Amino acid sequence: MRTRPVALAAAAILALGGCGGGGEGGTGSSSSSSSAAKAGLDRDAVDGDLRKALAAAGLDHGQGFTTAERGGRKSPDSVDWYGTVKTPDAEKALPKIGSALERAGWKPDSDRSKADMLIYRKSDWSMIASGIAGKELQNAPEGSSMLSVTASRLGG
Protein backbone atom coordinates (compact mmCIF):
# COMPACT_ATOMS: atom_id res chain seq x y z
CA MET A 1 0.00 0.00 0.00
CA ARG A 2 1.87 3.04 -1.23
CA THR A 3 0.07 6.29 -0.56
CA ARG A 4 0.87 9.87 0.18
CA PRO A 5 0.07 10.44 3.85
CA VAL A 6 -0.38 14.21 3.40
CA ALA A 7 -3.06 13.76 0.73
CA LEU A 8 -4.80 11.08 2.78
CA ALA A 9 -4.64 13.09 5.99
CA ALA A 10 -6.17 16.05 4.17
CA ALA A 11 -8.94 13.80 2.86
CA ALA A 12 -9.56 12.47 6.37
CA ILE A 13 -9.87 16.02 7.66
CA LEU A 14 -12.37 16.80 4.90
CA ALA A 15 -14.37 13.73 5.91
CA LEU A 16 -14.63 15.18 9.42
CA GLY A 17 -15.94 18.55 8.23
CA GLY A 18 -19.07 19.61 10.01
CA CYS A 19 -18.75 17.01 12.76
CA GLY A 20 -18.03 19.48 15.50
CA GLY A 21 -15.28 19.94 17.98
CA GLY A 22 -16.62 19.34 21.42
CA GLY A 23 -15.68 20.84 24.71
CA GLU A 24 -19.07 22.49 25.00
CA GLY A 25 -19.44 23.66 28.52
CA GLY A 26 -16.66 21.40 29.76
CA THR A 27 -15.01 22.28 33.00
CA GLY A 28 -11.67 20.71 32.24
CA SER A 29 -9.99 17.64 30.90
CA SER A 30 -9.65 15.94 34.27
CA SER A 31 -13.42 15.75 34.76
CA SER A 32 -14.06 14.38 31.26
CA SER A 33 -11.21 11.89 31.75
CA SER A 34 -12.67 10.73 35.05
CA SER A 35 -16.17 10.39 33.51
CA ALA A 36 -14.72 8.27 30.71
CA ALA A 37 -12.90 6.16 33.28
CA LYS A 38 -16.13 5.69 35.26
CA ALA A 39 -17.91 4.66 32.07
CA GLY A 40 -15.08 2.22 31.36
CA LEU A 41 -14.29 3.77 27.98
CA ASP A 42 -10.79 5.09 27.61
CA ARG A 43 -8.55 5.54 24.58
CA ASP A 44 -7.35 1.93 24.70
CA ALA A 45 -10.91 0.59 24.73
CA VAL A 46 -11.83 2.76 21.73
CA ASP A 47 -8.68 1.63 19.91
CA GLY A 48 -9.65 -1.98 20.64
CA ASP A 49 -13.13 -1.41 19.16
CA LEU A 50 -11.59 0.21 16.06
CA ARG A 51 -9.14 -2.69 15.57
CA LYS A 52 -11.93 -5.27 15.94
CA ALA A 53 -14.10 -3.39 13.44
CA LEU A 54 -11.25 -3.30 10.93
CA ALA A 55 -10.62 -7.02 11.40
CA ALA A 56 -14.33 -7.77 10.92
CA ALA A 57 -14.10 -5.96 7.58
CA GLY A 58 -11.04 -7.98 6.58
CA LEU A 59 -8.65 -5.04 6.99
CA ASP A 60 -5.28 -5.16 8.71
CA HIS A 61 -4.70 -2.29 11.14
CA GLY A 62 -0.96 -2.54 10.46
CA GLN A 63 -1.46 -1.91 6.73
CA GLY A 64 -2.82 1.59 7.28
CA PHE A 65 -1.70 4.79 8.92
CA THR A 66 -2.58 6.47 12.17
CA THR A 67 -2.10 10.08 13.21
CA ALA A 68 -3.30 9.59 16.79
CA GLU A 69 0.15 8.33 17.81
CA ARG A 70 2.99 10.77 17.28
CA GLY A 71 6.52 10.21 18.39
CA GLY A 72 5.46 7.03 20.17
CA ARG A 73 2.95 8.92 22.36
CA LYS A 74 -0.73 8.14 22.13
CA SER A 75 -3.21 10.99 22.14
CA PRO A 76 -5.59 10.35 25.06
CA ASP A 77 -8.54 11.86 23.19
CA SER A 78 -8.28 10.45 19.67
CA VAL A 79 -7.81 7.23 17.75
CA ASP A 80 -7.73 6.91 14.00
CA TRP A 81 -6.78 4.73 11.07
CA TYR A 82 -6.77 5.33 7.35
CA GLY A 83 -5.59 3.40 4.36
CA THR A 84 -6.22 2.70 0.72
CA VAL A 85 -7.89 -0.45 -0.52
CA LYS A 86 -9.35 -1.57 -3.83
CA THR A 87 -12.62 0.26 -4.41
CA PRO A 88 -14.87 -2.84 -4.41
CA ASP A 89 -13.27 -3.97 -1.12
CA ALA A 90 -13.76 -0.50 0.37
CA GLU A 91 -17.44 -0.51 -0.57
CA LYS A 92 -17.92 -3.85 1.20
CA ALA A 93 -15.79 -2.90 4.21
CA LEU A 94 -17.70 0.18 5.36
CA PRO A 95 -20.94 -1.61 6.30
CA LYS A 96 -18.92 -4.39 7.98
CA ILE A 97 -17.07 -1.79 10.05
CA GLY A 98 -20.42 -0.27 11.02
CA SER A 99 -21.89 -3.63 12.04
CA ALA A 100 -18.84 -4.44 14.16
CA LEU A 101 -19.04 -1.06 15.90
CA GLU A 102 -22.71 -1.63 16.69
CA ARG A 103 -21.90 -5.07 18.15
CA ALA A 104 -19.32 -3.30 20.35
CA GLY A 105 -22.01 -0.97 21.70
CA TRP A 106 -21.52 2.06 19.43
CA LYS A 107 -24.82 3.79 18.64
CA PRO A 108 -25.35 4.96 15.05
CA ASP A 109 -26.30 8.55 14.30
CA SER A 110 -28.71 7.72 11.46
CA ASP A 111 -29.65 11.35 10.87
CA ARG A 112 -26.08 12.39 10.01
CA SER A 113 -24.78 9.17 8.42
CA LYS A 114 -24.66 8.67 4.65
CA ALA A 115 -23.77 5.74 2.40
CA ASP A 116 -20.08 6.72 2.44
CA MET A 117 -19.88 8.14 5.99
CA LEU A 118 -21.12 6.42 9.13
CA ILE A 119 -21.24 8.24 12.46
CA TYR A 120 -21.39 6.54 15.85
CA ARG A 121 -21.33 7.57 19.49
CA LYS A 122 -20.38 5.72 22.64
CA SER A 123 -20.01 7.37 26.03
CA ASP A 124 -18.30 10.71 25.38
CA TRP A 125 -16.67 9.50 22.14
CA SER A 126 -17.74 9.98 18.53
CA MET A 127 -16.47 7.73 15.72
CA ILE A 128 -16.70 8.37 12.00
CA ALA A 129 -16.06 5.70 9.39
CA SER A 130 -15.88 7.02 5.84
CA GLY A 131 -14.88 6.06 2.37
CA ILE A 132 -13.52 8.39 -0.29
CA ALA A 133 -13.25 7.25 -3.90
CA GLY A 134 -9.70 7.35 -5.26
CA LYS A 135 -10.77 9.52 -8.17
CA GLU A 136 -11.46 12.28 -5.62
CA LEU A 137 -7.95 12.03 -4.13
CA GLN A 138 -4.68 13.19 -5.61
CA ASN A 139 -2.08 10.48 -6.12
CA ALA A 140 -4.36 7.60 -5.12
CA PRO A 141 -3.65 4.39 -7.00
CA GLU A 142 -6.13 3.76 -9.81
CA GLY A 143 -9.05 1.58 -8.75
CA SER A 144 -8.55 2.31 -5.05
CA SER A 145 -10.42 4.22 -2.40
CA MET A 146 -9.46 5.51 1.01
CA LEU A 147 -11.13 4.30 4.18
CA SER A 148 -10.87 6.40 7.31
CA VAL A 149 -12.02 5.59 10.84
CA THR A 150 -11.60 8.41 13.34
CA ALA A 151 -12.70 8.60 16.96
CA SER A 152 -12.54 11.66 19.19
CA ARG A 153 -13.49 12.30 22.76
CA LEU A 154 -15.96 15.13 22.65
CA GLY A 155 -16.54 15.69 26.31
CA GLY A 156 -19.86 15.21 27.76
PDB file of N, CA, C and O in Angstrom, residues 28-68:
ATOM      1  N   GLY A  28     -13.086  21.048  32.221  1.00  0.00           N
ATOM      2  CA  GLY A  28     -11.666  20.714  32.243  1.00  0.00           C
ATOM      3  C   GLY A  28     -11.464  19.273  31.843  1.00  0.00           C
ATOM      4  O   GLY A  28     -12.357  18.454  31.936  1.00  0.00           O
ATOM      5  N   SER A  29     -10.257  18.970  31.396  1.00  0.00           N
ATOM      6  CA  SER A  29      -9.990  17.636  30.897  1.00  0.00           C
ATOM      7  C   SER A  29      -9.999  16.587  31.994  1.00  0.00           C
ATOM      8  O   SER A  29     -10.319  15.449  31.748  1.00  0.00           O
ATOM      9  N   SER A  30      -9.690  16.956  33.223  1.00  0.00           N
ATOM     10  CA  SER A  30      -9.654  15.939  34.268  1.00  0.00           C
ATOM     11  C   SER A  30     -11.046  15.411  34.552  1.00  0.00           C
ATOM     12  O   SER A  30     -11.218  14.230  34.791  1.00  0.00           O
ATOM     13  N   SER A  31     -12.085  16.251  34.488  1.00  0.00           N
ATOM     14  CA  SER A  31     -13.424  15.753  34.761  1.00  0.00           C
ATOM     15  C   SER A  31     -13.904  14.887  33.618  1.00  0.00           C
ATOM     16  O   SER A  31     -14.555  13.880  33.839  1.00  0.00           O
ATOM     17  N   SER A  32     -13.606  15.234  32.356  1.00  0.00           N
ATOM     18  CA  SER A  32     -14.056  14.379  31.258  1.00  0.00           C
ATOM     19  C   SER A  32     -13.253  13.091  31.248  1.00  0.00           C
ATOM     20  O   SER A  32     -13.771  12.049  30.903  1.00  0.00           O
ATOM     21  N   SER A  33     -11.996  13.118  31.669  1.00  0.00           N
ATOM     22  CA  SER A  33     -11.208  11.892  31.750  1.00  0.00           C
ATOM     23  C   SER A  33     -11.759  10.988  32.842  1.00  0.00           C
ATOM     24  O   SER A  33     -11.849   9.785  32.654  1.00  0.00           O
ATOM     25  N   SER A  34     -12.147  11.568  33.979  1.00  0.00           N
ATOM     26  CA  SER A  34     -12.670  10.731  35.047  1.00  0.00           C
ATOM     27  C   SER A  34     -14.035  10.180  34.675  1.00  0.00           C
ATOM     28  O   SER A  34     -14.373   9.068  35.033  1.00  0.00           O
ATOM     29  N   SER A  35     -14.890  10.953  33.937  1.00  0.00           N
ATOM     30  CA  SER A  35     -16.166  10.391  33.507  1.00  0.00           C
ATOM     31  C   SER A  35     -15.967   9.246  32.548  1.00  0.00           C
ATOM     32  O   SER A  35     -16.675   8.267  32.607  1.00  0.00           O
ATOM     33  N   ALA A  36     -14.989   9.359  31.651  1.00  0.00           N
ATOM     34  CA  ALA A  36     -14.716   8.268  30.712  1.00  0.00           C
ATOM     35  C   ALA A  36     -14.222   7.049  31.479  1.00  0.00           C
ATOM     36  O   ALA A  36     -14.596   5.925  31.163  1.00  0.00           O
ATOM     37  N   ALA A  37     -13.403   7.276  32.493  1.00  0.00           N
ATOM     38  CA  ALA A  37     -12.897   6.159  33.278  1.00  0.00           C
ATOM     39  C   ALA A  37     -14.039   5.471  34.017  1.00  0.00           C
ATOM     40  O   ALA A  37     -14.097   4.260  34.095  1.00  0.00           O
ATOM     41  N   LYS A  38     -14.989   6.265  34.570  1.00  0.00           N
ATOM     42  CA  LYS A  38     -16.134   5.685  35.258  1.00  0.00           C
ATOM     43  C   LYS A  38     -16.981   4.867  34.299  1.00  0.00           C
ATOM     44  O   LYS A  38     -17.518   3.839  34.660  1.00  0.00           O
ATOM     45  N   ALA A  39     -17.110   5.362  33.067  1.00  0.00           N
ATOM     46  CA  ALA A  39     -17.908   4.662  32.066  1.00  0.00           C
ATOM     47  C   ALA A  39     -17.151   3.471  31.498  1.00  0.00           C
ATOM     48  O   ALA A  39     -17.708   2.683  30.767  1.00  0.00           O
ATOM     49  N   GLY A  40     -15.873   3.348  31.833  1.00  0.00           N
ATOM     50  CA  GLY A  40     -15.082   2.225  31.359  1.00  0.00           C
ATOM     51  C   GLY A  40     -14.627   2.377  29.926  1.00  0.00           C
ATOM     52  O   GLY A  40     -14.245   1.394  29.305  1.00  0.00           O
ATOM     53  N   LEU A  41     -14.676   3.570  29.375  1.00  0.00           N
ATOM     54  CA  LEU A  41     -14.292   3.771  27.982  1.00  0.00           C
ATOM     55  C   LEU A  41     -13.148   4.771  27.908  1.00  0.00           C
ATOM     56  O   LEU A  41     -13.348   5.967  28.017  1.00  0.00           O
ATOM     57  N   ASP A  42     -11.953   4.235  27.769  1.00  0.00           N
ATOM     58  CA  ASP A  42     -10.793   5.094  27.606  1.00  0.00           C
ATOM     59  C   ASP A  42     -10.238   4.911  26.194  1.00  0.00           C
ATOM     60  O   ASP A  42     -10.802   4.187  25.380  1.00  0.00           O
ATOM     61  N   ARG A  43      -9.139   5.564  25.911  1.00  0.00           N
ATOM     62  CA  ARG A  43      -8.548   5.536  24.584  1.00  0.00           C
ATOM     63  C   ARG A  43      -8.228   4.114  24.136  1.00  0.00           C
ATOM     64  O   ARG A  43      -8.464   3.727  23.003  1.00  0.00           O
ATOM     65  N   ASP A  44      -7.710   3.297  25.054  1.00  0.00           N
ATOM     66  CA  ASP A  44      -7.347   1.927  24.698  1.00  0.00           C
ATOM     67  C   ASP A  44      -8.568   1.092  24.341  1.00  0.00           C
ATOM     68  O   ASP A  44      -8.522   0.261  23.438  1.00  0.00           O
ATOM     69  N   ALA A  45      -9.683   1.309  25.043  1.00  0.00           N
ATOM     70  CA  ALA A  45     -10.914   0.587  24.726  1.00  0.00           C
ATOM     71  C   ALA A  45     -11.440   0.979  23.348  1.00  0.00           C
ATOM     72  O   ALA A  45     -11.878   0.133  22.569  1.00  0.00           O
ATOM     73  N   VAL A  46     -11.383   2.273  23.039  1.00  0.00           N
ATOM     74  CA  VAL A  46     -11.830   2.759  21.731  1.00  0.00           C
ATOM     75  C   VAL A  46     -10.926   2.190  20.635  1.00  0.00           C
ATOM     76  O   VAL A  46     -11.398   1.728  19.593  1.00  0.00           O
ATOM     77  N   ASP A  47      -9.619   2.198  20.885  1.00  0.00           N
ATOM     78  CA  ASP A  47      -8.679   1.631  19.915  1.00  0.00           C
ATOM     79  C   ASP A  47      -8.975   0.147  19.699  1.00  0.00           C
ATOM     80  O   ASP A  47      -8.934  -0.348  18.572  1.00  0.00           O
ATOM     81  N   GLY A  48      -9.298  -0.566  20.765  1.00  0.00           N
ATOM     82  CA  GLY A  48      -9.652  -1.977  20.638  1.00  0.00           C
ATOM     83  C   GLY A  48     -10.892  -2.172  19.780  1.00  0.00           C
ATOM     84  O   GLY A  48     -10.939  -3.070  18.924  1.00  0.00           O
ATOM     85  N   ASP A  49     -11.920  -1.331  19.982  1.00  0.00           N
ATOM     86  CA  ASP A  49     -13.132  -1.407  19.158  1.00  0.00           C
ATOM     87  C   ASP A  49     -12.813  -1.129  17.690  1.00  0.00           C
ATOM     88  O   ASP A  49     -13.327  -1.805  16.799  1.00  0.00           O
ATOM     89  N   LEU A  50     -11.968  -0.131  17.438  1.00  0.00           N
ATOM     90  CA  LEU A  50     -11.589   0.207  16.061  1.00  0.00           C
ATOM     91  C   LEU A  50     -10.858  -0.974  15.414  1.00  0.00           C
ATOM     92  O   LEU A  50     -11.176  -1.370  14.291  1.00  0.00           O
ATOM     93  N   ARG A  51      -9.905  -1.560  16.122  1.00  0.00           N
ATOM     94  CA  ARG A  51      -9.135  -2.693  15.575  1.00  0.00           C
ATOM     95  C   ARG A  51     -10.043  -3.881  15.279  1.00  0.00           C
ATOM     96  O   ARG A  51      -9.906  -4.544  14.252  1.00  0.00           O
ATOM     97  N   LYS A  52     -10.997  -4.168  16.163  1.00  0.00           N
ATOM     98  CA  LYS A  52     -11.931  -5.272  15.940  1.00  0.00           C
ATOM     99  C   LYS A  52     -12.819  -4.990  14.733  1.00  0.00           C
ATOM    100  O   LYS A  52     -13.125  -5.903  13.958  1.00  0.00           O
ATOM    101  N   ALA A  53     -13.253  -3.748  14.583  1.00  0.00           N
ATOM    102  CA  ALA A  53     -14.100  -3.390  13.438  1.00  0.00           C
ATOM    103  C   ALA A  53     -13.326  -3.538  12.124  1.00  0.00           C
ATOM    104  O   ALA A  53     -13.863  -4.034  11.134  1.00  0.00           O
ATOM    105  N   LEU A  54     -12.061  -3.129  12.129  1.00  0.00           N
ATOM    106  CA  LEU A  54     -11.245  -3.296  10.927  1.00  0.00           C
ATOM    107  C   LEU A  54     -11.070  -4.778  10.605  1.00  0.00           C
ATOM    108  O   LEU A  54     -11.204  -5.190   9.445  1.00  0.00           O
ATOM    109  N   ALA A  55     -10.802  -5.574  11.620  1.00  0.00           N
ATOM    110  CA  ALA A  55     -10.617  -7.016  11.405  1.00  0.00           C
ATOM    111  C   ALA A  55     -11.903  -7.647  10.869  1.00  0.00           C
ATOM    112  O   ALA A  55     -11.849  -8.499   9.972  1.00  0.00           O
ATOM    113  N   ALA A  56     -13.048  -7.232  11.384  1.00  0.00           N
ATOM    114  CA  ALA A  56     -14.330  -7.766  10.919  1.00  0.00           C
ATOM    115  C   ALA A  56     -14.561  -7.451   9.445  1.00  0.00           C
ATOM    116  O   ALA A  56     -15.256  -8.183   8.746  1.00  0.00           O
ATOM    117  N   ALA A  57     -13.967  -6.365   8.985  1.00  0.00           N
ATOM    118  CA  ALA A  57     -14.100  -5.959   7.580  1.00  0.00           C
ATOM    119  C   ALA A  57     -12.982  -6.542   6.726  1.00  0.00           C
ATOM    120  O   ALA A  57     -12.871  -6.224   5.543  1.00  0.00           O
ATOM    121  N   GLY A  58     -12.133  -7.366   7.327  1.00  0.00           N
ATOM    122  CA  GLY A  58     -11.040  -7.981   6.576  1.00  0.00           C
ATOM    123  C   GLY A  58      -9.868  -7.054   6.331  1.00  0.00           C
ATOM    124  O   GLY A  58      -9.069  -7.281   5.425  1.00  0.00           O
ATOM    125  N   LEU A  59      -9.738  -6.009   7.144  1.00  0.00           N
ATOM    126  CA  LEU A  59      -8.652  -5.044   6.988  1.00  0.00           C
ATOM    127  C   LEU A  59      -7.622  -5.236   8.100  1.00  0.00           C
ATOM    128  O   LEU A  59      -7.973  -5.556   9.230  1.00  0.00           O
ATOM    129  N   ASP A  60      -6.378  -5.017   7.760  1.00  0.00           N
ATOM    130  CA  ASP A  60      -5.280  -5.159   8.710  1.00  0.00           C
ATOM    131  C   ASP A  60      -4.893  -3.782   9.232  1.00  0.00           C
ATOM    132  O   ASP A  60      -4.457  -2.922   8.468  1.00  0.00           O
ATOM    133  N   HIS A  61      -5.046  -3.578  10.535  1.00  0.00           N
ATOM    134  CA  HIS A  61      -4.697  -2.292  11.140  1.00  0.00           C
ATOM    135  C   HIS A  61      -3.277  -1.879  10.785  1.00  0.00           C
ATOM    136  O   HIS A  61      -3.005  -0.714  10.520  1.00  0.00           O
ATOM    137  N   GLY A  62      -2.369  -2.828  10.744  1.00  0.00           N
ATOM    138  CA  GLY A  62      -0.964  -2.541  10.460  1.00  0.00           C
ATOM    139  C   GLY A  62      -0.683  -2.117   9.031  1.00  0.00           C
ATOM    140  O   GLY A  62       0.391  -1.613   8.733  1.00  0.00           O
ATOM    141  N   GLN A  63      -1.658  -2.294   8.138  1.00  0.00           N
ATOM    142  CA  GLN A  63      -1.464  -1.914   6.735  1.00  0.00           C
ATOM    143  C   GLN A  63      -1.925  -0.483   6.458  1.00  0.00           C
ATOM    144  O   GLN A  63      -1.883  -0.041   5.318  1.00  0.00           O
ATOM    145  N   GLY A  64      -2.371   0.214   7.462  1.00  0.00           N
ATOM    146  CA  GLY A  64      -2.819   1.585   7.282  1.00  0.00           C
ATOM    147  C   GLY A  64      -1.927   2.550   8.028  1.00  0.00           C
ATOM    148  O   GLY A  64      -0.810   2.215   8.429  1.00  0.00           O
ATOM    149  N   PHE A  65      -2.431   3.731   8.219  1.00  0.00           N
ATOM    150  CA  PHE A  65      -1.697   4.792   8.918  1.00  0.00           C
ATOM    151  C   PHE A  65      -2.533   5.273  10.080  1.00  0.00           C
ATOM    152  O   PHE A  65      -3.746   5.181  10.062  1.00  0.00           O
ATOM    153  N   THR A  66      -1.876   5.830  11.061  1.00  0.00           N
ATOM    154  CA  THR A  66      -2.576   6.471  12.167  1.00  0.00           C
ATOM    155  C   THR A  66      -1.887   7.792  12.467  1.00  0.00           C
ATOM    156  O   THR A  66      -0.680   7.900  12.340  1.00  0.00           O
ATOM    157  N   THR A  67      -2.680   8.784  12.819  1.00  0.00           N
ATOM    158  CA  THR A  67      -2.104  10.077  13.209  1.00  0.00           C
ATOM    159  C   THR A  67      -2.345  10.343  14.689  1.00  0.00           C
ATOM    160  O   THR A  67      -1.962  11.373  15.196  1.00  0.00           O
ATOM    161  N   ALA A  68      -3.002   9.408  15.376  1.00  0.00           N
ATOM    162  CA  ALA A  68      -3.299   9.590  16.792  1.00  0.00           C
ATOM    163  C   ALA A  68      -2.123   9.183  17.672  1.00  0.00           C
ATOM    164  O   ALA A  68      -2.195   9.291  18.878  1.00  0.00           O
TER     165      ALA A  68
END
